[in-house]
Amino acid sequence: MTPLEFDKYEGLGNDFIVVEAPEPLPVEAVTRLCDRHFGIGADGVLVVTPPRTPGARATMIVQNADGSRPEMCGNGLRCVALHLARKDGVERTDYVVDTDAGRKPCTVERSGDEANVSIDMGRAVPGGVERVESDGKILAFERVSMGNPHAITFSGIPSLSLVDSLGSRISAETPGGTNVEFVAERGPRSFDLVVWERGVGRTLACGTGACATAAALALAGRAPFATPIEIHLPGGPLEISVTEGTLDVRMRGPARRVFAGRL
């Protein structure tokens, strides 16, 4: 078997195995690599392939820990942007990275193995409200797409066991699955967020989830448009701004290379 060269990255604790390959890895390889006891351990694999469109630096293909392939991953894209900047030997640069959710412009500000990365995440697309019964209460979940699907509730953050059970239930009842977000207001322009991700489960951070949540908050009048707000995830904060009218979303947050290896 040919050795696999990899780099391990994390963005707010959302951790990934980054590999350069011509195509996605087999599902069984992804699940084995992401296993935290018998493999490297990660929330997913990010496969960096040649660009698909003119002017792009590369393509990012996301494979979740269960081998499924979501359209997009915001924390993962920050990690890939840092990986490309390290490979190119630059400290500050602008890239366009192709994804299954389209072209994503990125600005990288790097210092060694760490960086802050700003990404134009594209337009949030509202998809209506779904109401779910839980313990005799009806919870409203706002549907928002960031190229991948999200269901967001402003009903506060319940116990983590309920996050897990509700998240898996709502995702299973949604064709193709969905990420599920639980939001609580922390202060002016500041919110706490816990995310249950399809194909992974509860994670320390979710970039697209933070973006979808910011858009839903702005549309509901709970957060301002055109002003950065802080979304605090268990792994740390992201800065998100939403443009009124178009619902274009911009995200800024950290990425870090943890180690490299050969398997």
Short mmCIF file of C-alpha atoms in Angstrom, two decimals:
data_model
loop_
_atom_site.label_atom_id
_atom_site.label_comp_id
_atom_site.label_asym_id
_atom_site.label_seq_id
_atom_site.Cartn_x
_atom_site.Cartn_y
_atom_site.Cartn_z
CA MET A 1 0.00 0.00 0.00
CA THR A 2 1.33 3.46 -0.91
CA PRO A 3 2.05 5.55 2.23
CA LEU A 4 -0.39 8.39 2.82
CA GLU A 5 1.22 11.77 3.52
CA PHE A 6 -1.09 13.96 5.60
CA ASP A 7 -1.28 17.14 7.66
CA LYS A 8 -3.53 17.53 10.69
CA TYR A 9 -5.25 20.91 11.05
CA GLU A 10 -7.88 22.38 13.34
CA GLY A 11 -10.16 25.40 13.27
CA LEU A 12 -11.60 26.13 16.72
CA GLY A 13 -11.20 22.46 17.59
CA ASN A 14 -13.00 21.26 14.46
CA ASP A 15 -10.17 18.99 13.30
CA PHE A 16 -9.31 17.62 9.89
CA ILE A 17 -6.89 15.38 8.05
CA VAL A 18 -5.68 17.27 4.97
CA VAL A 19 -4.37 15.21 2.05
CA GLU A 20 -3.44 16.10 -1.49
CA ALA A 21 -4.88 13.58 -3.92
CA PRO A 22 -6.41 13.52 -7.41
CA GLU A 23 -9.81 12.35 -6.14
CA PRO A 24 -11.78 11.65 -2.94
CA LEU A 25 -10.63 8.79 -0.73
CA PRO A 26 -12.65 5.55 -0.48
CA VAL A 27 -15.27 5.65 2.26
CA GLU A 28 -13.62 2.84 4.21
CA ALA A 29 -10.32 4.73 4.20
CA VAL A 30 -11.99 7.90 5.49
CA THR A 31 -13.76 6.14 8.37
CA ARG A 32 -10.53 4.35 9.32
CA LEU A 33 -8.43 7.52 9.22
CA CYS A 34 -10.97 9.52 11.28
CA ASP A 35 -11.32 6.87 13.98
CA ARG A 36 -9.97 8.45 17.17
CA HIS A 37 -8.86 5.12 18.66
CA PHE A 38 -7.54 3.13 15.69
CA GLY A 39 -6.71 5.90 13.20
CA ILE A 40 -5.40 9.46 13.15
CA GLY A 41 -8.64 10.88 14.53
CA ALA A 42 -10.60 13.76 12.98
CA ASP A 43 -14.04 15.18 12.24
CA GLY A 44 -13.34 14.69 8.56
CA VAL A 45 -10.88 14.47 5.67
CA LEU A 46 -10.20 17.45 3.41
CA VAL A 47 -8.94 16.35 0.00
CA VAL A 48 -7.04 19.06 -1.88
CA THR A 49 -7.26 18.50 -5.64
CA PRO A 50 -6.45 20.64 -8.70
CA PRO A 51 -8.74 23.64 -9.37
CA ARG A 52 -11.94 23.24 -11.35
CA THR A 53 -12.37 26.83 -12.51
CA PRO A 54 -10.02 29.43 -14.05
CA GLY A 55 -8.19 31.51 -11.46
CA ALA A 56 -8.81 29.15 -8.55
CA ARG A 57 -5.81 27.94 -6.53
CA ALA A 58 -7.21 24.47 -5.72
CA THR A 59 -10.35 22.47 -5.00
CA MET A 60 -11.42 21.33 -1.54
CA ILE A 61 -13.45 18.12 -1.25
CA VAL A 62 -14.91 17.43 2.19
CA GLN A 63 -15.46 13.92 3.50
CA ASN A 64 -17.12 13.57 6.90
CA ALA A 65 -15.95 11.09 9.50
CA ASP A 66 -18.64 8.63 8.35
CA GLY A 67 -17.45 8.92 4.74
CA SER A 68 -20.33 11.10 3.55
CA ARG A 69 -19.58 14.13 1.38
CA PRO A 70 -21.09 17.49 2.42
CA GLU A 71 -21.11 20.40 0.01
CA MET A 72 -19.06 22.77 2.14
CA CYS A 73 -17.15 23.22 5.42
CA GLY A 74 -16.21 26.70 6.63
CA ASN A 75 -13.70 25.63 9.28
CA GLY A 76 -12.23 23.17 6.82
CA LEU A 77 -11.83 25.83 4.16
CA ARG A 78 -9.84 28.02 6.56
CA CYS A 79 -7.56 25.05 7.19
CA VAL A 80 -7.12 24.39 3.46
CA ALA A 81 -6.37 28.08 2.84
CA LEU A 82 -3.65 27.93 5.53
CA HIS A 83 -2.32 24.70 4.02
CA LEU A 84 -2.02 26.34 0.59
CA ALA A 85 -0.34 29.44 2.05
CA ARG A 86 2.20 27.27 3.86
CA LYS A 87 2.86 25.32 0.67
CA ASP A 88 3.28 28.55 -1.32
CA GLY A 89 5.50 30.09 1.38
CA VAL A 90 3.42 33.28 1.71
CA GLU A 91 2.28 35.12 4.82
CA ARG A 92 -0.56 37.17 3.38
CA THR A 93 -2.42 36.25 0.23
CA ASP A 94 -5.78 36.01 -1.48
CA TYR A 95 -7.02 32.74 -2.93
CA VAL A 96 -10.11 31.39 -4.63
CA VAL A 97 -10.82 27.78 -3.67
CA ASP A 98 -13.33 25.66 -5.56
CA THR A 99 -15.78 23.63 -3.45
CA ASP A 100 -18.90 21.54 -4.05
CA ALA A 101 -20.81 24.70 -3.03
CA GLY A 102 -19.00 26.89 -5.59
CA ARG A 103 -15.99 29.22 -5.68
CA LYS A 104 -14.97 30.72 -2.32
CA PRO A 105 -12.61 33.75 -2.10
CA CYS A 106 -10.29 33.62 0.92
CA THR A 107 -7.84 36.07 2.50
CA VAL A 108 -5.06 34.47 4.54
CA GLU A 109 -2.97 36.24 7.20
CA ARG A 110 -0.41 33.64 8.28
CA SER A 111 2.24 33.44 10.98
CA GLY A 112 4.02 30.11 10.77
CA ASP A 113 1.59 27.26 11.30
CA GLU A 114 -1.27 29.52 12.34
CA ALA A 115 -3.47 31.96 10.44
CA ASN A 116 -6.56 34.09 10.54
CA VAL A 117 -8.60 33.52 7.41
CA SER A 118 -11.49 35.58 6.05
CA ILE A 119 -13.84 33.89 3.60
CA ASP A 120 -16.65 35.14 1.40
CA MET A 121 -19.03 32.30 2.18
CA GLY A 122 -21.64 33.14 -0.43
CA ARG A 123 -25.35 33.81 0.03
CA ALA A 124 -27.51 32.43 2.78
CA VAL A 125 -30.77 31.06 1.41
CA PRO A 126 -33.73 30.94 3.83
CA GLY A 127 -35.89 27.84 3.56
CA GLY A 128 -38.80 28.40 5.90
CA VAL A 129 -39.59 27.19 9.40
CA GLU A 130 -39.95 23.66 10.72
CA ARG A 131 -41.63 22.96 14.06
CA VAL A 132 -40.49 20.02 16.15
CA GLU A 133 -42.03 18.58 19.32
CA SER A 134 -39.65 17.91 22.20
CA ASP A 135 -40.69 17.05 25.78
CA GLY A 136 -44.13 18.49 25.20
CA LYS A 137 -42.79 21.75 23.77
CA ILE A 138 -42.85 22.93 20.17
CA LEU A 139 -39.50 24.25 18.96
CA ALA A 140 -39.20 26.32 15.79
CA PHE A 141 -36.18 25.65 13.55
CA GLU A 142 -35.29 28.14 10.83
CA ARG A 143 -34.08 26.45 7.66
CA VAL A 144 -31.08 28.16 6.02
CA SER A 145 -28.74 26.89 3.32
CA MET A 146 -25.11 27.94 3.03
CA GLY A 147 -24.60 25.53 0.15
CA ASN A 148 -25.25 22.87 2.79
CA PRO A 149 -28.43 22.65 4.91
CA HIS A 150 -28.98 23.99 8.44
CA ALA A 151 -31.86 24.00 10.92
CA ILE A 152 -31.53 26.71 13.59
CA THR A 153 -33.49 27.28 16.78
CA PHE A 154 -33.40 30.38 18.99
CA SER A 155 -34.92 28.46 21.91
CA GLY A 156 -31.63 28.33 23.81
CA ILE A 157 -29.04 25.60 24.30
CA PRO A 158 -30.44 22.49 26.01
CA SER A 159 -28.47 19.72 27.67
CA LEU A 160 -25.86 18.15 25.44
CA SER A 161 -27.72 14.84 25.55
CA LEU A 162 -30.78 16.61 24.14
CA VAL A 163 -28.62 18.34 21.52
CA ASP A 164 -27.42 14.92 20.42
CA SER A 165 -30.85 13.27 20.39
CA LEU A 166 -32.66 16.19 18.72
CA GLY A 167 -29.85 16.78 16.25
CA SER A 168 -29.75 13.18 15.07
CA ARG A 169 -33.55 13.00 14.95
CA ILE A 170 -34.04 16.19 12.91
CA SER A 171 -31.22 15.23 10.54
CA ALA A 172 -32.64 11.74 10.04
CA GLU A 173 -36.09 13.18 9.26
CA THR A 174 -34.64 15.56 6.66
CA PRO A 175 -34.03 14.20 3.13
CA GLY A 176 -30.26 14.21 2.68
CA GLY A 177 -29.75 15.15 6.34
CA THR A 178 -29.07 18.55 7.89
CA ASN A 179 -26.85 20.29 10.40
CA VAL A 180 -28.74 21.44 13.50
CA GLU A 181 -27.92 24.62 15.46
CA PHE A 182 -28.96 25.67 18.99
CA VAL A 183 -28.52 29.38 19.77
CA ALA A 184 -28.53 31.47 22.96
CA GLU A 185 -27.97 35.22 23.21
CA ARG A 186 -24.82 36.13 25.13
CA GLY A 187 -24.94 39.92 24.82
CA PRO A 188 -25.19 42.72 22.23
CA ARG A 189 -24.03 41.27 18.89
CA SER A 190 -22.75 38.15 20.68
CA PHE A 191 -24.30 34.66 20.68
CA ASP A 192 -23.50 31.17 21.92
CA LEU A 193 -23.93 28.28 19.47
CA VAL A 194 -23.82 24.50 19.71
CA VAL A 195 -23.95 22.50 16.47
CA TRP A 196 -24.85 18.91 15.68
CA GLU A 197 -23.33 18.12 12.27
CA ARG A 198 -24.69 15.50 9.90
CA GLY A 199 -22.20 12.73 9.31
CA VAL A 200 -20.16 13.71 12.38
CA GLY A 201 -22.33 14.48 15.41
CA ARG A 202 -21.77 17.30 17.90
CA THR A 203 -18.57 19.20 17.09
CA LEU A 204 -16.54 21.95 18.75
CA ALA A 205 -17.21 24.32 15.86
CA CYS A 206 -19.00 24.62 12.51
CA GLY A 207 -18.21 27.51 10.19
CA THR A 208 -21.18 27.17 7.86
CA GLY A 209 -23.40 26.67 10.90
CA ALA A 210 -22.17 29.96 12.39
CA CYS A 211 -22.81 31.71 9.06
CA ALA A 212 -26.30 30.25 8.68
CA THR A 213 -27.06 31.22 12.27
CA ALA A 214 -25.87 34.81 11.76
CA ALA A 215 -28.09 35.13 8.69
CA ALA A 216 -31.10 33.70 10.55
CA LEU A 217 -30.49 36.06 13.49
CA ALA A 218 -30.27 39.10 11.19
CA LEU A 219 -33.42 38.12 9.29
CA ALA A 220 -35.27 37.72 12.59
CA GLY A 221 -34.13 41.15 13.80
CA ARG A 222 -32.06 39.62 16.60
CA ALA A 223 -28.72 40.81 15.15
CA PRO A 224 -27.74 43.71 12.87
CA PHE A 225 -26.94 43.50 9.18
CA ALA A 226 -23.61 44.82 7.85
CA THR A 227 -22.02 44.75 11.32
CA PRO A 228 -19.74 41.92 12.49
CA ILE A 229 -21.22 39.79 15.25
CA GLU A 230 -19.48 37.15 17.35
CA ILE A 231 -20.69 33.58 17.28
CA HIS A 232 -19.18 31.70 20.23
CA LEU A 233 -18.85 27.97 19.63
CA PRO A 234 -17.45 25.48 22.18
CA GLY A 235 -14.07 25.72 20.40
CA GLY A 236 -14.00 29.53 20.31
CA PRO A 237 -15.46 32.57 18.50
CA LEU A 238 -16.00 33.37 14.85
CA GLU A 239 -16.68 36.84 13.44
CA ILE A 240 -19.57 36.89 10.98
CA SER A 241 -21.17 39.71 8.98
CA VAL A 242 -24.28 39.52 6.79
CA THR A 243 -25.15 41.94 3.98
CA GLU A 244 -28.74 43.15 4.00
CA GLY A 245 -30.72 42.30 0.89
CA THR A 246 -28.30 39.89 -0.75
CA LEU A 247 -27.60 37.90 2.45
CA ASP A 248 -23.96 37.55 1.43
CA VAL A 249 -22.01 36.25 4.42
CA ARG A 250 -18.37 36.83 5.38
CA MET A 251 -16.60 34.80 8.06
CA ARG A 252 -13.29 35.41 9.84
CA GLY A 253 -11.60 32.95 12.16
CA PRO A 254 -8.44 31.00 13.00
CA ALA A 255 -6.81 27.88 11.60
CA ARG A 256 -3.81 25.96 12.90
CA ARG A 257 -1.58 23.16 11.65
CA VAL A 258 -1.15 20.63 14.43
CA PHE A 259 1.23 18.05 12.98
CA ALA A 260 2.13 16.10 9.86
CA GLY A 261 2.74 12.43 9.30
CA ARG A 262 2.83 9.40 7.05
CA LEU A 263 0.49 6.46 7.46
#
